[in-house]
mmCIF file of C-alpha atoms and ligand atoms in Angstrom:
data_model
loop_
_atom_site.group_PDB
_atom_site.id
_atom_site.type_symbol
_atom_site.label_atom_id
_atom_site.label_comp_id
_atom_site.label_asym_id
_atom_site.label_seq_id
_atom_site.Cartn_x
_atom_site.Cartn_y
_atom_site.Cartn_z
ATOM 1 C CA UNK A 1 111.080 59.877 157.817
ATOM 2 C CA UNK A 2 108.465 57.085 156.815
ATOM 3 C CA UNK A 3 107.865 56.417 153.064
ATOM 4 C CA UNK A 4 105.060 53.979 153.571
ATOM 5 C CA UNK A 5 102.310 54.305 154.924
ATOM 6 C CA UNK A 6 102.761 57.978 156.786
ATOM 7 C CA UNK A 7 105.296 59.605 153.596
ATOM 8 C CA UNK A 8 105.432 63.458 156.118
ATOM 9 C CA UNK A 9 105.590 61.534 159.427
ATOM 10 C CA UNK A 10 108.825 60.625 161.267
ATOM 11 C CA UNK A 11 107.348 58.073 163.070
ATOM 12 C CA UNK A 12 107.950 54.267 160.928
ATOM 13 C CA UNK A 13 104.654 52.923 162.364
ATOM 14 C CA UNK A 14 105.749 49.344 160.861
ATOM 15 C CA UNK A 15 107.536 49.109 164.140
ATOM 16 C CA UNK A 16 105.328 51.177 166.056
ATOM 17 C CA UNK A 17 102.954 48.187 165.890
ATOM 18 C CA UNK A 18 104.638 45.819 165.626
ATOM 19 C CA UNK A 19 106.950 46.407 169.110
ATOM 20 C CA UNK A 20 103.268 47.113 170.229
ATOM 21 C CA UNK A 21 102.559 42.854 169.989
ATOM 22 C CA UNK A 22 103.191 41.521 173.293
ATOM 23 C CA UNK A 23 105.938 39.593 172.789
ATOM 24 C CA UNK A 24 104.890 37.221 174.248
ATOM 25 C CA UNK A 25 101.747 36.731 172.176
ATOM 26 C CA UNK A 26 103.874 36.820 169.082
ATOM 27 C CA UNK A 27 105.628 34.101 170.229
ATOM 28 C CA UNK A 28 102.613 31.848 171.219
ATOM 29 C CA UNK A 29 101.128 32.190 168.685
ATOM 30 C CA UNK A 30 104.360 32.130 166.078
ATOM 31 C CA UNK A 31 106.676 29.714 167.868
ATOM 32 C CA UNK A 32 109.350 31.479 166.719
ATOM 33 C CA UNK A 33 113.845 31.479 167.747
ATOM 34 C CA UNK A 34 113.840 34.011 170.963
ATOM 35 C CA UNK A 35 117.165 35.528 170.162
ATOM 36 C CA UNK A 36 120.373 34.423 170.553
ATOM 37 C CA UNK A 37 124.120 34.656 169.558
ATOM 38 C CA UNK A 38 125.711 31.769 167.392
ATOM 39 C CA UNK A 39 129.200 30.696 167.615
ATOM 40 C CA UNK A 40 130.896 27.796 165.413
ATOM 41 C CA UNK A 41 133.599 27.003 166.211
ATOM 42 C CA UNK A 42 135.645 23.924 164.069
ATOM 43 C CA UNK A 43 137.491 21.946 166.866
ATOM 44 C CA UNK A 44 136.385 20.594 169.803
ATOM 45 C CA UNK A 45 138.966 22.500 172.014
ATOM 46 C CA UNK A 46 137.753 25.957 170.503
ATOM 47 C CA UNK A 47 133.892 24.268 171.672
ATOM 48 C CA UNK A 48 135.506 23.185 174.808
ATOM 49 C CA UNK A 49 137.045 26.800 175.733
ATOM 50 C CA UNK A 50 133.845 28.513 174.405
ATOM 51 C CA UNK A 51 131.726 27.105 176.100
ATOM 52 C CA UNK A 52 134.288 28.764 179.966
ATOM 53 C CA UNK A 53 134.325 31.796 178.376
ATOM 54 C CA UNK A 54 130.746 31.964 178.201
ATOM 55 C CA UNK A 55 129.173 30.291 180.928
ATOM 56 C CA UNK A 56 126.256 28.392 181.930
ATOM 57 C CA UNK A 57 123.737 31.106 179.948
ATOM 58 C CA UNK A 58 125.550 29.733 177.228
ATOM 59 C CA UNK A 59 124.521 25.962 176.065
ATOM 60 C CA UNK A 60 125.061 23.931 173.023
ATOM 61 C CA UNK A 61 123.809 22.594 170.106
ATOM 62 C CA UNK A 62 124.131 19.688 167.526
ATOM 63 C CA UNK A 63 121.692 18.781 165.161
ATOM 64 C CA UNK A 64 119.037 20.988 167.425
ATOM 65 C CA UNK A 65 115.664 19.077 166.664
ATOM 66 C CA UNK A 66 115.302 18.753 170.230
ATOM 67 C CA UNK A 67 116.519 22.233 171.861
ATOM 68 C CA UNK A 68 115.170 24.126 169.003
ATOM 69 C CA UNK A 69 111.868 23.340 169.271
ATOM 70 C CA UNK A 70 111.954 24.421 173.059
ATOM 71 C CA UNK A 71 113.581 27.193 173.145
ATOM 72 C CA UNK A 72 110.428 28.254 170.844
ATOM 73 C CA UNK A 73 108.739 26.892 173.509
ATOM 74 C CA UNK A 74 110.593 29.021 176.120
ATOM 75 C CA UNK A 75 111.540 26.392 177.936
ATOM 76 C CA UNK A 76 115.313 27.497 176.897
ATOM 77 C CA UNK A 77 116.085 31.241 176.152
ATOM 78 C CA UNK A 78 120.080 30.729 176.187
ATOM 79 C CA UNK A 79 122.164 33.898 175.099
ATOM 80 C CA UNK A 80 124.735 32.143 173.194
ATOM 81 C CA UNK A 81 124.986 28.998 171.217
ATOM 82 C CA UNK A 82 127.780 27.057 171.019
ATOM 83 C CA UNK A 83 127.076 25.114 167.362
ATOM 84 C CA UNK A 84 129.345 21.573 167.081
ATOM 85 C CA UNK A 85 128.065 20.477 163.590
ATOM 86 C CA UNK A 86 131.114 22.169 161.307
ATOM 87 C CA UNK A 87 133.236 19.812 164.158
ATOM 88 C CA UNK A 88 134.595 17.607 162.014
ATOM 89 C CA UNK A 89 135.964 15.148 164.710
ATOM 90 C CA UNK A 90 132.259 14.676 165.875
ATOM 91 C CA UNK A 91 131.383 12.973 163.047
ATOM 92 C CA UNK A 92 134.030 9.937 163.013
ATOM 93 C CA UNK A 93 133.051 6.057 163.483
ATOM 94 C CA UNK A 94 135.966 4.412 164.447
ATOM 95 C CA UNK A 95 136.907 1.421 165.398
ATOM 96 C CA UNK A 96 135.650 -2.824 164.613
ATOM 97 C CA UNK A 97 133.143 -4.835 166.179
ATOM 98 C CA UNK A 98 135.626 -6.434 167.391
ATOM 99 C CA UNK A 99 138.139 -4.369 169.297
ATOM 100 C CA UNK A 100 134.695 -1.649 170.455
ATOM 101 C CA UNK A 101 134.086 0.827 168.344
ATOM 102 C CA UNK A 102 133.885 5.069 169.101
ATOM 103 C CA UNK A 103 131.200 6.710 167.689
ATOM 104 C CA UNK A 104 131.701 10.773 167.533
ATOM 105 C CA UNK A 105 128.734 12.351 169.335
ATOM 106 C CA UNK A 106 127.676 14.595 165.909
ATOM 107 C CA UNK A 107 127.562 11.372 164.351
ATOM 108 C CA UNK A 108 123.835 10.967 163.137
ATOM 109 C CA UNK A 109 121.085 8.854 163.845
ATOM 110 C CA UNK A 110 120.049 8.484 160.091
ATOM 111 C CA UNK A 111 123.962 7.219 159.829
ATOM 112 C CA UNK A 112 124.782 5.149 162.984
ATOM 113 C CA UNK A 113 121.217 2.893 161.673
ATOM 114 C CA UNK A 114 122.701 2.122 158.651
ATOM 115 C CA UNK A 115 126.288 1.467 159.186
ATOM 116 C CA UNK A 116 127.027 -1.964 158.499
ATOM 117 C CA UNK A 117 128.492 -3.077 161.201
ATOM 118 C CA UNK A 118 126.864 -1.114 163.819
ATOM 119 C CA UNK A 119 123.528 -2.879 162.146
ATOM 120 C CA UNK A 120 125.787 -6.142 162.534
ATOM 121 C CA UNK A 121 127.479 -6.330 165.974
ATOM 122 C CA UNK A 122 125.083 -3.870 167.938
ATOM 123 C CA UNK A 123 121.586 -4.275 166.067
ATOM 124 C CA UNK A 124 120.129 -2.841 169.067
ATOM 125 C CA UNK A 125 121.328 0.840 168.902
ATOM 126 C CA UNK A 126 121.087 0.571 164.808
ATOM 127 C CA UNK A 127 117.381 -0.857 165.547
ATOM 128 C CA UNK A 128 116.640 2.380 168.219
ATOM 129 C CA UNK A 129 118.625 4.837 166.398
ATOM 130 C CA UNK A 130 116.381 4.014 163.305
ATOM 131 C CA UNK A 131 113.693 4.740 165.173
ATOM 132 C CA UNK A 132 113.668 8.277 166.301
ATOM 133 C CA UNK A 133 111.474 10.768 164.857
ATOM 134 C CA UNK A 134 111.136 11.010 161.575
ATOM 135 C CA UNK A 135 113.782 10.214 158.960
ATOM 136 C CA UNK A 136 114.783 13.762 158.277
ATOM 137 C CA UNK A 137 114.962 15.091 161.934
ATOM 138 C CA UNK A 138 117.361 11.661 161.387
ATOM 139 C CA UNK A 139 119.786 13.247 159.195
ATOM 140 C CA UNK A 140 119.766 15.845 161.271
ATOM 141 C CA UNK A 141 119.631 14.153 165.076
ATOM 142 C CA UNK A 142 123.264 13.328 166.545
ATOM 143 C CA UNK A 143 123.696 10.798 169.150
ATOM 144 C CA UNK A 144 125.691 13.045 171.447
ATOM 145 C CA UNK A 145 121.970 14.985 171.325
ATOM 146 C CA UNK A 146 119.952 11.895 171.787
ATOM 147 C CA UNK A 147 121.501 10.286 174.883
ATOM 148 C CA UNK A 148 121.505 15.342 176.694
ATOM 149 C CA UNK A 149 117.822 14.605 175.124
ATOM 150 C CA UNK A 150 115.689 17.018 178.071
ATOM 151 C CA UNK A 151 113.144 14.944 180.132
ATOM 152 C CA UNK A 152 109.546 15.000 179.515
ATOM 153 C CA UNK A 153 106.266 15.686 180.518
ATOM 154 C CA UNK A 154 102.833 16.225 179.364
ATOM 155 C CA UNK A 155 102.949 19.042 181.329
ATOM 156 C CA UNK A 156 106.208 20.337 180.340
ATOM 157 C CA UNK A 157 106.235 19.674 176.526
ATOM 158 C CA UNK A 158 103.689 22.480 176.024
ATOM 159 C CA UNK A 159 103.751 25.713 174.561
ATOM 160 C CA UNK A 160 104.937 28.908 177.113
ATOM 161 C CA UNK A 161 100.734 30.375 176.072
ATOM 162 C CA UNK A 162 99.774 26.692 177.250
ATOM 163 C CA UNK A 163 101.927 26.665 180.204
ATOM 164 C CA UNK A 164 100.922 29.833 181.553
ATOM 165 C CA UNK A 165 97.427 29.287 181.082
ATOM 166 C CA UNK A 166 98.172 26.110 184.018
ATOM 167 C CA UNK A 167 99.928 27.719 186.246
ATOM 168 C CA UNK A 168 103.936 26.267 184.625
ATOM 169 C CA UNK A 169 105.278 23.726 186.614
ATOM 170 C CA UNK A 170 108.222 23.552 188.269
ATOM 171 C CA UNK A 171 110.821 21.987 186.050
ATOM 172 C CA UNK A 172 110.659 25.877 184.098
ATOM 173 C CA UNK A 173 108.739 28.638 186.047
ATOM 174 C CA UNK A 174 106.861 27.204 188.468
ATOM 175 C CA UNK A 175 106.815 25.825 192.206
ATOM 176 C CA UNK A 176 104.578 22.653 192.312
ATOM 177 C CA UNK A 177 104.753 19.304 190.570
ATOM 178 C CA UNK A 178 100.735 18.751 188.292
ATOM 179 C CA UNK A 179 101.907 15.306 187.642
ATOM 180 C CA UNK A 180 102.453 14.682 191.533
ATOM 181 C CA UNK A 181 101.479 17.677 193.720
ATOM 182 C CA UNK A 182 103.150 17.170 196.972
ATOM 183 C CA UNK A 183 106.053 15.778 195.209
ATOM 184 C CA UNK A 184 109.087 17.661 196.404
ATOM 185 C CA UNK A 185 110.968 16.768 192.508
ATOM 186 C CA UNK A 186 109.397 16.408 189.140
ATOM 187 C CA UNK A 187 109.374 12.890 187.220
ATOM 188 C CA UNK A 188 109.974 14.464 183.874
ATOM 189 C CA UNK A 189 110.736 11.199 181.488
ATOM 190 C CA UNK A 190 113.837 9.967 179.527
ATOM 191 C CA UNK A 191 112.836 9.565 176.839
ATOM 192 C CA UNK A 192 115.933 8.708 174.532
ATOM 193 C CA UNK A 193 115.552 5.885 172.360
ATOM 194 C CA UNK A 194 119.076 4.834 172.016
ATOM 195 C CA UNK A 195 119.636 5.559 176.381
ATOM 196 C CA UNK A 196 118.715 2.474 177.441
ATOM 197 C CA UNK A 197 120.249 0.639 173.827
ATOM 198 C CA UNK A 198 124.044 1.738 175.535
ATOM 199 C CA UNK A 199 122.988 1.665 179.098
ATOM 200 C CA UNK A 200 122.544 -2.580 177.979
ATOM 201 C CA UNK A 201 126.059 -2.782 175.548
ATOM 202 C CA UNK A 202 127.782 -1.406 178.656
ATOM 203 C CA UNK A 203 128.846 1.404 176.412
ATOM 204 C CA UNK A 204 130.803 4.574 177.912
ATOM 205 C CA UNK A 205 131.119 8.619 176.832
ATOM 206 C CA UNK A 206 134.010 10.781 176.478
ATOM 207 C CA UNK A 207 133.054 14.065 178.621
ATOM 208 C CA UNK A 208 135.139 16.772 177.435
ATOM 209 C CA UNK A 209 136.319 20.287 178.970
ATOM 210 C CA UNK A 210 138.809 22.815 178.930
ATOM 211 C CA UNK A 211 139.601 20.913 182.901
ATOM 212 C CA UNK A 212 140.797 18.629 180.685
ATOM 213 C CA UNK A 213 138.142 14.951 179.280
ATOM 214 C CA UNK A 214 136.931 12.135 181.629
ATOM 215 C CA UNK A 215 135.403 8.597 180.650
ATOM 216 C CA UNK A 216 132.462 7.028 182.192
ATOM 217 C CA UNK A 217 129.731 4.808 181.988
ATOM 218 C CA UNK A 218 126.203 5.598 179.936
ATOM 219 C CA UNK A 219 124.946 4.530 183.352
ATOM 220 C CA UNK A 220 126.914 7.097 185.302
ATOM 221 C CA UNK A 221 125.476 10.469 182.737
ATOM 222 C CA UNK A 222 121.881 9.926 184.224
ATOM 223 C CA UNK A 223 120.752 10.739 187.826
ATOM 224 C CA UNK A 224 117.154 10.185 188.865
ATOM 225 C CA UNK A 225 115.883 13.289 188.211
ATOM 226 C CA UNK A 226 113.662 15.174 185.926
ATOM 227 C CA UNK A 227 115.066 18.782 185.933
ATOM 228 C CA UNK A 228 119.107 17.742 186.176
ATOM 229 C CA UNK A 229 118.670 14.421 184.238
ATOM 230 C CA UNK A 230 122.445 15.031 183.651
ATOM 231 C CA UNK A 231 126.072 14.616 185.374
ATOM 232 C CA UNK A 232 127.295 16.467 183.101
ATOM 233 C CA UNK A 233 129.235 19.441 184.600
ATOM 234 C CA UNK A 234 127.620 22.375 182.174
ATOM 235 C CA UNK A 235 131.357 23.203 180.660
ATOM 236 C CA UNK A 236 131.859 19.697 179.368
ATOM 237 C CA UNK A 237 131.377 18.402 176.014
ATOM 238 C CA UNK A 238 130.022 15.100 175.278
ATOM 239 C CA UNK A 239 132.250 14.052 172.567
ATOM 240 C CA UNK A 240 132.144 10.615 171.642
ATOM 241 C CA UNK A 241 130.294 7.343 172.614
ATOM 242 C CA UNK A 242 132.484 3.927 173.365
ATOM 243 C CA UNK A 243 131.185 0.845 171.990
ATOM 244 C CA UNK A 244 132.574 -2.525 174.300
ATOM 245 C CA UNK A 245 133.697 -5.265 171.882
ATOM 246 C CA UNK A 246 130.194 -7.334 170.431
ATOM 247 C CA UNK A 247 132.041 -10.472 171.099
ATOM 248 C CA UNK A 248 129.063 -13.262 171.075
ATOM 249 C CA UNK A 249 126.549 -10.677 172.218
ATOM 250 C CA UNK A 250 123.627 -10.417 170.174
ATOM 251 C CA UNK A 251 121.194 -7.385 171.421
ATOM 252 C CA UNK A 252 117.848 -6.105 170.780
ATOM 253 C CA UNK A 253 115.342 -3.021 171.483
ATOM 254 C CA UNK A 254 112.184 -3.321 171.427
ATOM 255 C CA UNK A 255 109.783 0.344 171.190
ATOM 256 C CA UNK A 256 106.349 1.124 172.466
ATOM 257 C CA UNK A 257 104.664 4.305 170.707
ATOM 258 C CA UNK A 258 101.426 5.778 169.750
ATOM 259 C CA UNK A 259 101.912 6.104 165.679
ATOM 260 C CA UNK A 260 104.299 3.641 164.253
ATOM 261 C CA UNK A 261 105.655 5.934 161.303
ATOM 262 C CA UNK A 262 107.809 8.275 164.552
ATOM 263 C CA UNK A 263 106.711 8.959 168.211
ATOM 264 C CA UNK A 264 108.718 9.135 171.203
ATOM 265 C CA UNK A 265 108.797 5.792 172.922
ATOM 266 C CA UNK A 266 106.286 5.438 175.795
ATOM 267 C CA UNK A 267 108.139 2.379 176.782
ATOM 268 C CA UNK A 268 112.073 1.080 175.543
ATOM 269 C CA UNK A 269 113.060 -2.052 176.125
ATOM 270 C CA UNK A 270 117.134 -2.797 175.583
ATOM 271 C CA UNK A 271 118.246 -5.923 176.031
ATOM 272 C CA UNK A 272 122.039 -8.300 176.111
ATOM 273 C CA UNK A 273 123.090 -11.447 176.623
ATOM 274 C CA UNK A 274 125.960 -13.344 175.795
ATOM 275 C CA UNK A 275 125.149 -17.256 175.920
ATOM 276 C CA UNK A 276 127.496 -20.049 176.287
ATOM 277 C CA UNK A 277 128.179 -22.709 174.725
ATOM 278 C CA UNK A 278 126.081 -24.929 176.342
ATOM 279 C CA UNK A 279 123.644 -22.772 175.421
ATOM 280 C CA UNK A 280 123.062 -21.541 179.267
ATOM 281 C CA UNK A 281 123.647 -17.629 179.361
ATOM 282 C CA UNK A 282 126.899 -16.160 180.512
ATOM 283 C CA UNK A 283 126.059 -12.349 180.534
ATOM 284 C CA UNK A 284 123.091 -10.562 180.897
ATOM 285 C CA UNK A 285 121.646 -6.727 180.768
ATOM 286 C CA UNK A 286 117.443 -5.576 180.691
ATOM 287 C CA UNK A 287 117.138 -1.726 180.408
ATOM 288 C CA UNK A 288 114.081 -0.041 180.625
ATOM 289 C CA UNK A 289 113.416 3.593 179.076
ATOM 290 C CA UNK A 290 110.787 5.459 179.336
ATOM 291 C CA UNK A 291 109.306 4.235 182.258
ATOM 292 C CA UNK A 292 110.948 7.234 184.456
ATOM 293 C CA UNK A 293 114.000 10.105 184.303
ATOM 294 C CA UNK A 294 116.632 7.868 184.061
ATOM 295 C CA UNK A 295 116.623 4.587 182.015
ATOM 296 C CA UNK A 296 116.202 1.775 184.906
ATOM 297 C CA UNK A 297 118.212 -1.342 184.962
ATOM 298 C CA UNK A 298 116.690 -4.391 186.126
ATOM 299 C CA UNK A 299 119.735 -6.271 187.194
ATOM 300 C CA UNK A 300 117.992 -8.127 189.476
ATOM 301 C CA UNK A 301 115.932 -9.708 186.876
ATOM 302 C CA UNK A 302 118.738 -10.031 184.341
ATOM 303 C CA UNK A 303 121.151 -11.476 186.742
ATOM 304 C CA UNK A 304 117.866 -14.303 187.012
ATOM 305 C CA UNK A 305 118.908 -15.360 183.722
ATOM 306 C CA UNK A 306 122.591 -16.128 184.112
ATOM 307 C CA UNK A 307 123.552 -19.418 184.111
ATOM 308 C CA UNK A 308 119.715 -20.684 183.472
ATOM 309 C CA UNK A 309 118.814 -22.187 179.501
ATOM 310 C CA UNK A 310 116.819 -19.353 178.857
ATOM 311 C CA UNK A 311 113.616 -21.752 178.777
ATOM 312 C CA UNK A 312 110.098 -19.815 177.790
ATOM 313 C CA UNK A 313 108.663 -19.987 181.308
ATOM 314 C CA UNK A 314 112.225 -18.460 182.797
ATOM 315 C CA UNK A 315 111.491 -15.580 180.466
ATOM 316 C CA UNK A 316 108.274 -14.888 181.690
ATOM 317 C CA UNK A 317 109.174 -15.188 184.908
ATOM 318 C CA UNK A 318 112.305 -12.768 183.936
ATOM 319 C CA UNK A 319 109.378 -10.315 182.625
ATOM 320 C CA UNK A 320 107.686 -10.086 185.666
ATOM 321 C CA UNK A 321 110.503 -8.774 187.846
ATOM 322 C CA UNK A 322 111.233 -6.512 184.920
ATOM 323 C CA UNK A 323 108.581 -5.032 184.525
ATOM 324 C CA UNK A 324 108.342 -4.250 188.543
ATOM 325 C CA UNK A 325 110.433 -1.616 187.757
ATOM 326 C CA UNK A 326 108.324 0.785 185.641
ATOM 327 C CA UNK A 327 106.498 2.637 187.906
ATOM 328 C CA UNK A 328 104.954 5.362 185.076
ATOM 329 C CA UNK A 329 102.905 8.842 186.169
ATOM 330 C CA UNK A 330 100.130 9.937 184.526
ATOM 331 C CA UNK A 331 102.976 12.160 182.803
ATOM 332 C CA UNK A 332 103.331 10.326 178.776
ATOM 333 C CA UNK A 333 101.680 9.095 176.552
ATOM 334 C CA UNK A 334 98.222 5.745 176.888
ATOM 335 C CA UNK A 335 96.806 5.200 180.478
ATOM 336 C CA UNK A 336 99.157 4.200 183.146
ATOM 337 C CA UNK A 337 96.826 0.955 183.426
ATOM 338 C CA UNK A 338 98.528 -0.604 179.569
ATOM 339 C CA UNK A 339 101.628 1.865 180.500
ATOM 340 C CA UNK A 340 102.020 -1.067 183.045
ATOM 341 C CA UNK A 341 100.838 -4.290 181.492
ATOM 342 C CA UNK A 342 102.482 -3.684 178.559
ATOM 343 C CA UNK A 343 105.782 -4.065 180.058
ATOM 344 C CA UNK A 344 106.251 -7.498 180.877
ATOM 345 C CA UNK A 345 105.382 -8.773 177.829
ATOM 346 C CA UNK A 346 107.159 -6.581 176.087
ATOM 347 C CA UNK A 347 110.023 -7.776 178.019
ATOM 348 C CA UNK A 348 109.203 -11.198 177.441
ATOM 349 C CA UNK A 349 109.627 -10.442 173.734
ATOM 350 C CA UNK A 350 112.746 -8.594 173.729
ATOM 351 C CA UNK A 351 114.168 -11.750 175.823
ATOM 352 C CA UNK A 352 112.606 -14.012 173.341
ATOM 353 C CA UNK A 353 114.202 -12.408 170.378
ATOM 354 C CA UNK A 354 117.809 -12.050 171.782
ATOM 355 C CA UNK A 355 118.209 -15.883 173.237
ATOM 356 C CA UNK A 356 116.779 -17.081 170.233
HETATM 357 C C1 FAD B 401 108.749 15.868 166.068
HETATM 358 C C2 FAD B 401 109.704 15.540 167.265
HETATM 359 C C3 FAD B 401 109.910 13.659 167.529
HETATM 360 C C4 FAD B 401 111.133 13.025 168.723
HETATM 361 N N1 FAD B 401 111.261 12.049 168.407
HETATM 362 C C5 FAD B 401 111.714 10.746 168.727
HETATM 363 C C6 FAD B 401 112.081 9.702 169.354
HETATM 364 O O1 FAD B 401 111.340 8.871 168.787
HETATM 365 N N2 FAD B 401 112.956 9.381 170.565
HETATM 366 C C7 FAD B 401 113.776 10.141 170.714
HETATM 367 O O2 FAD B 401 114.790 9.516 171.628
HETATM 368 N N3 FAD B 401 113.362 11.575 170.883
HETATM 369 C C8 FAD B 401 113.050 11.787 169.704
HETATM 370 N N4 FAD B 401 113.038 13.355 169.644
HETATM 371 C C9 FAD B 401 114.783 14.018 169.419
HETATM 372 C C10 FAD B 401 115.226 14.570 169.021
HETATM 373 O O3 FAD B 401 115.174 14.808 167.679
HETATM 374 C C11 FAD B 401 116.419 13.616 169.182
HETATM 375 O O4 FAD B 401 116.451 13.398 170.683
HETATM 376 C C12 FAD B 401 117.801 13.878 168.013
HETATM 377 O O5 FAD B 401 118.475 12.742 168.499
HETATM 378 C C13 FAD B 401 118.259 14.909 169.799
HETATM 379 O O6 FAD B 401 119.358 15.055 168.327
HETATM 380 P P1 FAD B 401 120.513 16.189 168.588
HETATM 381 O O7 FAD B 401 121.396 16.502 167.639
HETATM 382 O O8 FAD B 401 119.176 17.264 167.633
HETATM 383 O O9 FAD B 401 120.117 17.486 170.037
HETATM 384 P P2 FAD B 401 119.998 18.927 170.386
HETATM 385 O O10 FAD B 401 118.576 19.118 169.524
HETATM 386 O O11 FAD B 401 120.759 20.099 169.102
HETATM 387 O O12 FAD B 401 120.790 18.789 171.475
HETATM 388 C C14 FAD B 401 119.637 18.159 172.532
HETATM 389 C C15 FAD B 401 120.646 18.982 173.432
HETATM 390 O O13 FAD B 401 121.679 17.983 173.941
HETATM 391 C C16 FAD B 401 122.835 18.773 173.640
HETATM 392 N N5 FAD B 401 123.405 18.457 173.441
HETATM 393 C C17 FAD B 401 123.654 18.385 171.933
HETATM 394 N N6 FAD B 401 125.097 17.571 171.918
HETATM 395 C C18 FAD B 401 125.834 17.231 172.638
HETATM 396 C C19 FAD B 401 127.446 17.607 173.207
HETATM 397 N N7 FAD B 401 128.176 17.231 171.584
HETATM 398 N N8 FAD B 401 127.895 17.534 174.363
HETATM 399 C C20 FAD B 401 126.865 18.235 175.408
HETATM 400 N N9 FAD B 401 125.828 18.255 174.758
HETATM 401 C C21 FAD B 401 124.787 18.583 174.132
HETATM 402 C C22 FAD B 401 122.863 20.277 173.906
HETATM 403 O O14 FAD B 401 122.503 21.422 174.651
HETATM 404 C C23 FAD B 401 120.968 19.691 173.865
HETATM 405 O O15 FAD B 401 120.493 20.221 175.061
HETATM 406 C C24 FAD B 401 111.929 13.548 168.556
HETATM 407 C C25 FAD B 401 112.303 15.319 168.053
HETATM 408 C C26 FAD B 401 111.009 15.600 167.504
HETATM 409 C C27 FAD B 401 111.039 17.405 167.253
HETATM 410 S S1 SF4 B 402 106.952 15.766 186.207
HETATM 411 FE FE1 SF4 B 402 105.662 17.512 187.745
HETATM 412 S S2 SF4 B 402 107.641 19.396 187.577
HETATM 413 FE FE2 SF4 B 402 108.317 17.848 185.724
HETATM 414 S S3 SF4 B 402 107.919 17.995 184.498
HETATM 415 FE FE3 SF4 B 402 106.016 17.358 184.678
HETATM 416 S S4 SF4 B 402 104.172 18.381 186.232
HETATM 417 FE FE4 SF4 B 402 106.948 19.699 185.555
#
């Protein structure tokens, strides 16, 4: 018996009304999360077991600052989420700059950006972490989630309603690339601020599953593929980021974005340099972010610095060389032409800062 609008009816008109609204329309208008089951393990081993049990349709969630908006836009609709927030071991920062440091994947970007050891000895990482989104999102967002951020594209980071209206694209629900219609692949962009930095720092990551644990260089975590941008297996949890000893290295991160307050990078330049006592360059690493589906290492350009004094002329030459590795497409903010022209400028500035 219904006691609200229709006292003598056996039908609940409220239910009938709400279920009559097309679920997709409701989602498009309200940007609601789809339904899911939430599991909250207390230990990594337990999380790995749950992930193995639930299978490939389950997803991990840390801060949720990337995944939840993507779920609201129906880019992902996992029936099960395994939350990593309640696992204390993922929130530790251990070690020292002299021996190297181990950062738990669940350490928040705010913690990283304000950590005295990271700020002093790995400044590019502190800068990159501190430049991600907004203070609120940095308080929730983690280093692990940042490294495994979904690749981005103007045609993909839109509501389901918007994507449906243009016929979807191959990254989700469609079969063509709307940026490069003749292309057999997706060119969505790697937009994580910390990714190019960790590549330039020569960091490693630890991945754990029920099958065991493995450590790989951060650069090997990425694939040049906008749809499958990570080499992480579906049952693996990223547990730690391992920084090498900081001895003698300087590092810098420069980020280009439309709004200084918060925005994804349109270009990120991560430079790391070690100088000899005579002022010549002993080792150099240069990585560009947000210019492809993975962080792009400018290996040839960086090698040009080794054994040389970093003169303004040499830095200009290296900047031009490095910028050739960037091949922006029309799927991010600002024009391709501007992004091409500004790349050597940012690389030169970053090199100048790090060589000082
Ligand atoms: C308005 C806005 C602005 C933003 N600006 C930026 C920006 O400027 N720069 C930037 O880099 N990012 C930006 N972001 C994205 C996001 O906030 C950050 O990348 C953040 O670090 C993601 O971390 P998280 O813990 O919230 O990840 P989540 O959303 O929890 O997860 C992201 C992905 O990583 C996976 N994952 C998370 N942790 C693990 C783990 N330990 N092991 C395996 N898989 C894992 C999840 O399954 C998911 O696929 C922005 C987001 C918003 C909403
Ligand atoms: S690059 Fe192409 S396939 Fe990939 S998200 Fe953009 S439009 Fe879709």
